[in-house]
Coordinates of C-alpha atoms and ligand atoms in Angstrom, one line a residue:
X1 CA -131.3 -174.3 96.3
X2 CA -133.7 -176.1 98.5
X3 CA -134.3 -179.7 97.5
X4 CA -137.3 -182.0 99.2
X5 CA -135.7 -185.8 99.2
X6 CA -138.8 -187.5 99.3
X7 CA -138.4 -191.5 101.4
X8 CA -135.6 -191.3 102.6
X9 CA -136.1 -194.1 104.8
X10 CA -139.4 -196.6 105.0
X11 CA -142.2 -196.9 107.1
X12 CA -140.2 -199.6 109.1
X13 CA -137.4 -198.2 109.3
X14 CA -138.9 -194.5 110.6
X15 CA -140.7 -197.0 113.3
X16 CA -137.5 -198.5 114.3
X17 CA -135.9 -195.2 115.0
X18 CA -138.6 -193.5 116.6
X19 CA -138.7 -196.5 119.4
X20 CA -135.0 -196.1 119.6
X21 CA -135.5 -192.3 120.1
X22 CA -138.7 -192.3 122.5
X23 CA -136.6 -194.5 124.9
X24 CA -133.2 -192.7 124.6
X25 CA -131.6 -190.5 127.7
X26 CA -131.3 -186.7 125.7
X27 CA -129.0 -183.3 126.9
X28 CA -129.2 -180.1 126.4
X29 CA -128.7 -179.0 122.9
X30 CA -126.7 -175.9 123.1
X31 CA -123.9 -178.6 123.5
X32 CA -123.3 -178.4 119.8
X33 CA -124.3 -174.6 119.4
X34 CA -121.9 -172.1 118.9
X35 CA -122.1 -169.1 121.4
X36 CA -124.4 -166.6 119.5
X37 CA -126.9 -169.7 118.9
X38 CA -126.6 -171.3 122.1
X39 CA -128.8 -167.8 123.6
X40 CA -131.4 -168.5 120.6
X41 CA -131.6 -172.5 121.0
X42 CA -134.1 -174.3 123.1
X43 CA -134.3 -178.1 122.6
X44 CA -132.7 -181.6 123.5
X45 CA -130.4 -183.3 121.5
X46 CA -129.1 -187.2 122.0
X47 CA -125.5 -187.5 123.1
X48 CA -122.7 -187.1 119.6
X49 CA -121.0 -190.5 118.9
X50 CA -123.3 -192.3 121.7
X51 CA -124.8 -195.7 121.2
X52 CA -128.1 -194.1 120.1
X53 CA -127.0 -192.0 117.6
X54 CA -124.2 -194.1 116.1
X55 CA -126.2 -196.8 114.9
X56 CA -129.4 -194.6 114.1
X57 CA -126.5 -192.1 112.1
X58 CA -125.1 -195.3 110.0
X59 CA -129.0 -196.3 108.7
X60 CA -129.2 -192.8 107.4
X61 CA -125.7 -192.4 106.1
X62 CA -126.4 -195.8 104.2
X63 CA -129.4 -195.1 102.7
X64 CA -128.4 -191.8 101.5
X65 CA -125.6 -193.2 99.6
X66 CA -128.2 -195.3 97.7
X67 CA -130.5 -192.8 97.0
X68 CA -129.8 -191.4 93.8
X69 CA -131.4 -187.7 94.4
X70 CA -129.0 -186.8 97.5
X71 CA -126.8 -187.8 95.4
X72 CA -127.0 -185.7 92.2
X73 CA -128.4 -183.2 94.5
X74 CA -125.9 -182.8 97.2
X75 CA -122.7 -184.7 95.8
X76 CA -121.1 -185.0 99.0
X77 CA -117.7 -185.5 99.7
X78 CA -117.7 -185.7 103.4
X79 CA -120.8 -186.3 105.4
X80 CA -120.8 -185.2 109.1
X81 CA -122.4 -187.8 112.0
X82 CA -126.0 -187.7 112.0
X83 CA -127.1 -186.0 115.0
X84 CA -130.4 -185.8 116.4
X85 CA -132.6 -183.6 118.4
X86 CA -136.2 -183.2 119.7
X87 CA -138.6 -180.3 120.3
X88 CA -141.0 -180.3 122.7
X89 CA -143.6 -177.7 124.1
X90 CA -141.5 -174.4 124.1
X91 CA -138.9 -175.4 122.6
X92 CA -137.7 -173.6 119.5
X93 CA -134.1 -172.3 117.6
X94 CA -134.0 -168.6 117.0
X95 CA -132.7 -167.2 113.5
X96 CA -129.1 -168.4 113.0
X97 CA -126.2 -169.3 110.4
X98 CA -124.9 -172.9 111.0
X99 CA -120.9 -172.4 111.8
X100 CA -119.0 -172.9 108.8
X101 CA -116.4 -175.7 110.5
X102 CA -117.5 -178.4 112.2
X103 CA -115.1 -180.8 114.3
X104 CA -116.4 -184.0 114.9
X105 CA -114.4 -186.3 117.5
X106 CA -112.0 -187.5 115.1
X107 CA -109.5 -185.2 112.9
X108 CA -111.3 -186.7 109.7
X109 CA -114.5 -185.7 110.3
X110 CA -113.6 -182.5 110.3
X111 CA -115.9 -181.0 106.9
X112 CA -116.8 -177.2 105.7
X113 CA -120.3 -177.2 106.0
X114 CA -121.7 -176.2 102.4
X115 CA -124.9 -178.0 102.9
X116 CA -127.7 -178.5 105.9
X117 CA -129.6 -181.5 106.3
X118 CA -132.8 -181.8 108.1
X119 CA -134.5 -185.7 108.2
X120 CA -137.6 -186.1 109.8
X121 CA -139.2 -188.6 112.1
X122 CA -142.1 -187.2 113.1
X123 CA -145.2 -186.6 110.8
X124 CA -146.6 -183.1 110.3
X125 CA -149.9 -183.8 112.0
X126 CA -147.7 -184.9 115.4
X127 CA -147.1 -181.4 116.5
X128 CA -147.8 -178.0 115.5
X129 CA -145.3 -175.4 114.9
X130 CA -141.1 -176.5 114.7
X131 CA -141.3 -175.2 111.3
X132 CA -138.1 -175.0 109.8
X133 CA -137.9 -171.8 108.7
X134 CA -135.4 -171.1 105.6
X135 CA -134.5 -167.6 104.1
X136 CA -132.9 -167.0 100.5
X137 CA -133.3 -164.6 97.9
X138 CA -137.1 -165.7 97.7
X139 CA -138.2 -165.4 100.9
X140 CA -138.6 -167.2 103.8
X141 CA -139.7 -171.4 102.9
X142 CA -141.3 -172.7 105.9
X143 CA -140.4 -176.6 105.6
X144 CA -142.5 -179.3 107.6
X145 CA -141.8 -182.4 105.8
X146 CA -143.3 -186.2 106.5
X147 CA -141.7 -188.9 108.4
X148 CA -139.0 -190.2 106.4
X149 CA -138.4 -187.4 104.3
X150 CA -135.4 -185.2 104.5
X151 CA -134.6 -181.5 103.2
X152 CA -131.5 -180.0 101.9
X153 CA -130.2 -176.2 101.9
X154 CA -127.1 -174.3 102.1
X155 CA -125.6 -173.9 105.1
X156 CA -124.9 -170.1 104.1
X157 CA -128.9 -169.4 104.9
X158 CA -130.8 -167.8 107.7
X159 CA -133.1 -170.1 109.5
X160 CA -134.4 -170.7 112.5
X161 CA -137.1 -173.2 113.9
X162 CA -140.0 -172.3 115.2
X163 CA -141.4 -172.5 118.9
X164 CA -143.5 -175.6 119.4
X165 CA -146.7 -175.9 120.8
X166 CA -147.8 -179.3 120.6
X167 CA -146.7 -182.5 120.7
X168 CA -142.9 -183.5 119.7
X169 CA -140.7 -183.1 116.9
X170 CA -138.1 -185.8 116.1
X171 CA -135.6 -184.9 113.7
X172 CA -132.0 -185.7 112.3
X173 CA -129.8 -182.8 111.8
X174 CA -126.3 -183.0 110.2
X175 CA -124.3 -181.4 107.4
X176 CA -121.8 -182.2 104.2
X177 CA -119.2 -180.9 102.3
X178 CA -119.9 -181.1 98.4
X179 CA -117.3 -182.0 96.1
X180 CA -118.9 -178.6 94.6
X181 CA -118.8 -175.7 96.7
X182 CA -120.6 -173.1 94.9
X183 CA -124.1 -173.5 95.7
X184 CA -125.1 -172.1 91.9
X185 CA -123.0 -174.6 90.3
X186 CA -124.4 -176.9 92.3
X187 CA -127.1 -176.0 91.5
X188 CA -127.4 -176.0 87.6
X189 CA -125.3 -179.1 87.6
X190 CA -128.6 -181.1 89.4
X191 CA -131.0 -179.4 87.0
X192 CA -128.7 -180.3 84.4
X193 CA -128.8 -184.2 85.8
X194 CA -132.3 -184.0 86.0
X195 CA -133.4 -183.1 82.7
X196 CA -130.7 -185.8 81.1
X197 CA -132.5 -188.5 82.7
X198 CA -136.1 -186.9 82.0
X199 CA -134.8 -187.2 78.2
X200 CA -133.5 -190.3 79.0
X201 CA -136.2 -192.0 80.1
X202 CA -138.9 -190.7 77.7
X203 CA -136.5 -191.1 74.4
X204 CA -133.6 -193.3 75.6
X205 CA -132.4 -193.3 71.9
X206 CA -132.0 -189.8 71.7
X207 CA -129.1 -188.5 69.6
X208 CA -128.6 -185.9 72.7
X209 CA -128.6 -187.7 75.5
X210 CA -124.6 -189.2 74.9
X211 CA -123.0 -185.2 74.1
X212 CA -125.1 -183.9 77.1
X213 CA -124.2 -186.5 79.7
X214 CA -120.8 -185.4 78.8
X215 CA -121.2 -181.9 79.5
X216 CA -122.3 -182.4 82.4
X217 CA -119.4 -184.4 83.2
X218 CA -117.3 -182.3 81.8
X219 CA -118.6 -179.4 83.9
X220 CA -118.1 -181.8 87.1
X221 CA -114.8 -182.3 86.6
X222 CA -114.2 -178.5 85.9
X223 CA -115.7 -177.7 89.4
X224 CA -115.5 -180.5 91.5
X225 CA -112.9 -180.8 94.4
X226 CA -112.0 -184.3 95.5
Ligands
NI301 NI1 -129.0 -174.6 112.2

């Protein structure tokens, strides 16, 4: 499932991390590519755990735990560092799979990576290409999403991003482990969510609304891993 988390962050608060961005020193990013994705990967990438993307990493990390889509969408158990990366004129990420482990500095960051996280800080109209490119059973999704706005998808799907041609492309990429692993029951347990607090808002009297809240607990704590 691909989910669109719409406002993730403010206006202000995309302003405030672009100016932190534009004036940050950046590396080469096929420091955090594995070796089949390093030959596919062209772009820049700030430093992990520097100044930058530490303090940039914690706005995101705490407005995502107040923002009650991710939530329901993703339920995360362990979220991974923010990192960051821009694309410039040329720059581009081949088709590749995301590695399924990822060590952070510290032994408690490392997470299995069941879900892809792609927030971005620069508006559609900035540059043109860096689409990011997303295969499932569907087809190919080609996401391009406005500042602010962030996009989930399993970290089991093809996807690449495509060259740019224009202008920059300031993003945030990162991953979590879900309390749920199974992408399908993941899946039907956020559809589920979502249409108990559609019923719940329209008819919060409902004779249904109790019993199905409970299933869906009830199917939560049949699947979740803590
Ligand atoms: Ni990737």
């Amino acid at each position: 499932m691909l989910v669109r988390i719409p406002n993730v962050l403010t206006p202000a608060e995309v302003a405030h991390c672009r100016q932190r961005l534009e004036a940050a020193d950046w590396v080469d990013g096929r420091v955090t590519a594995g070796q089949g994705s390093a030959k596919v990967k062209r772009n820049t990438q700030l430093p992990e755990e520097g100044e930058v993307a530490t303090e940039l990493g914690d706005l995101i990390l705490t407005a995502l735990e107040a923002n009650p889509m991710f939530v329901s969408a993703a339920l995360p158990s362990r979220v991974f560092p923010p990192l960051f990366n821009r694309y410039g004129p040329g720059d581009g990420f081949g088709a590749h799979v995301d590695n399924a482990i990822r060590q952070g500095l510290e032994a408690e960051t490392r997470i299995r990576t069941d879900l892809s996280c792609t927030l971005f800080f620069s508006g559609p109209e900035e540059y043109d290409g860096g689409e990011l490119a997303i295969d499932d059973t569907y087809g190919t999704h080609r996401v391009k999403l406005a500042a602010g706005d962030m996009v989930l998808y399993p970290s089991t799907s093809l996807h690449a991003v495509t060259n740019v041609t224009r202008g920059y492309r300031y993003a945030s990429f990162f991953w979590l482990q879900s309390m749920v692993r199974e992408d399908a029951q993941r899946t039907l347990l956020f559809d589920l969510d979502r249409a108990i607090q559609g019923l719940g808002a329209d008819h919060p009297e409902h004779a249904s609304v109790v019993p199905l809240t409970g299933i869906y607990h009830n199917l939560l704590r049949r699947w979740a891993e803590i």
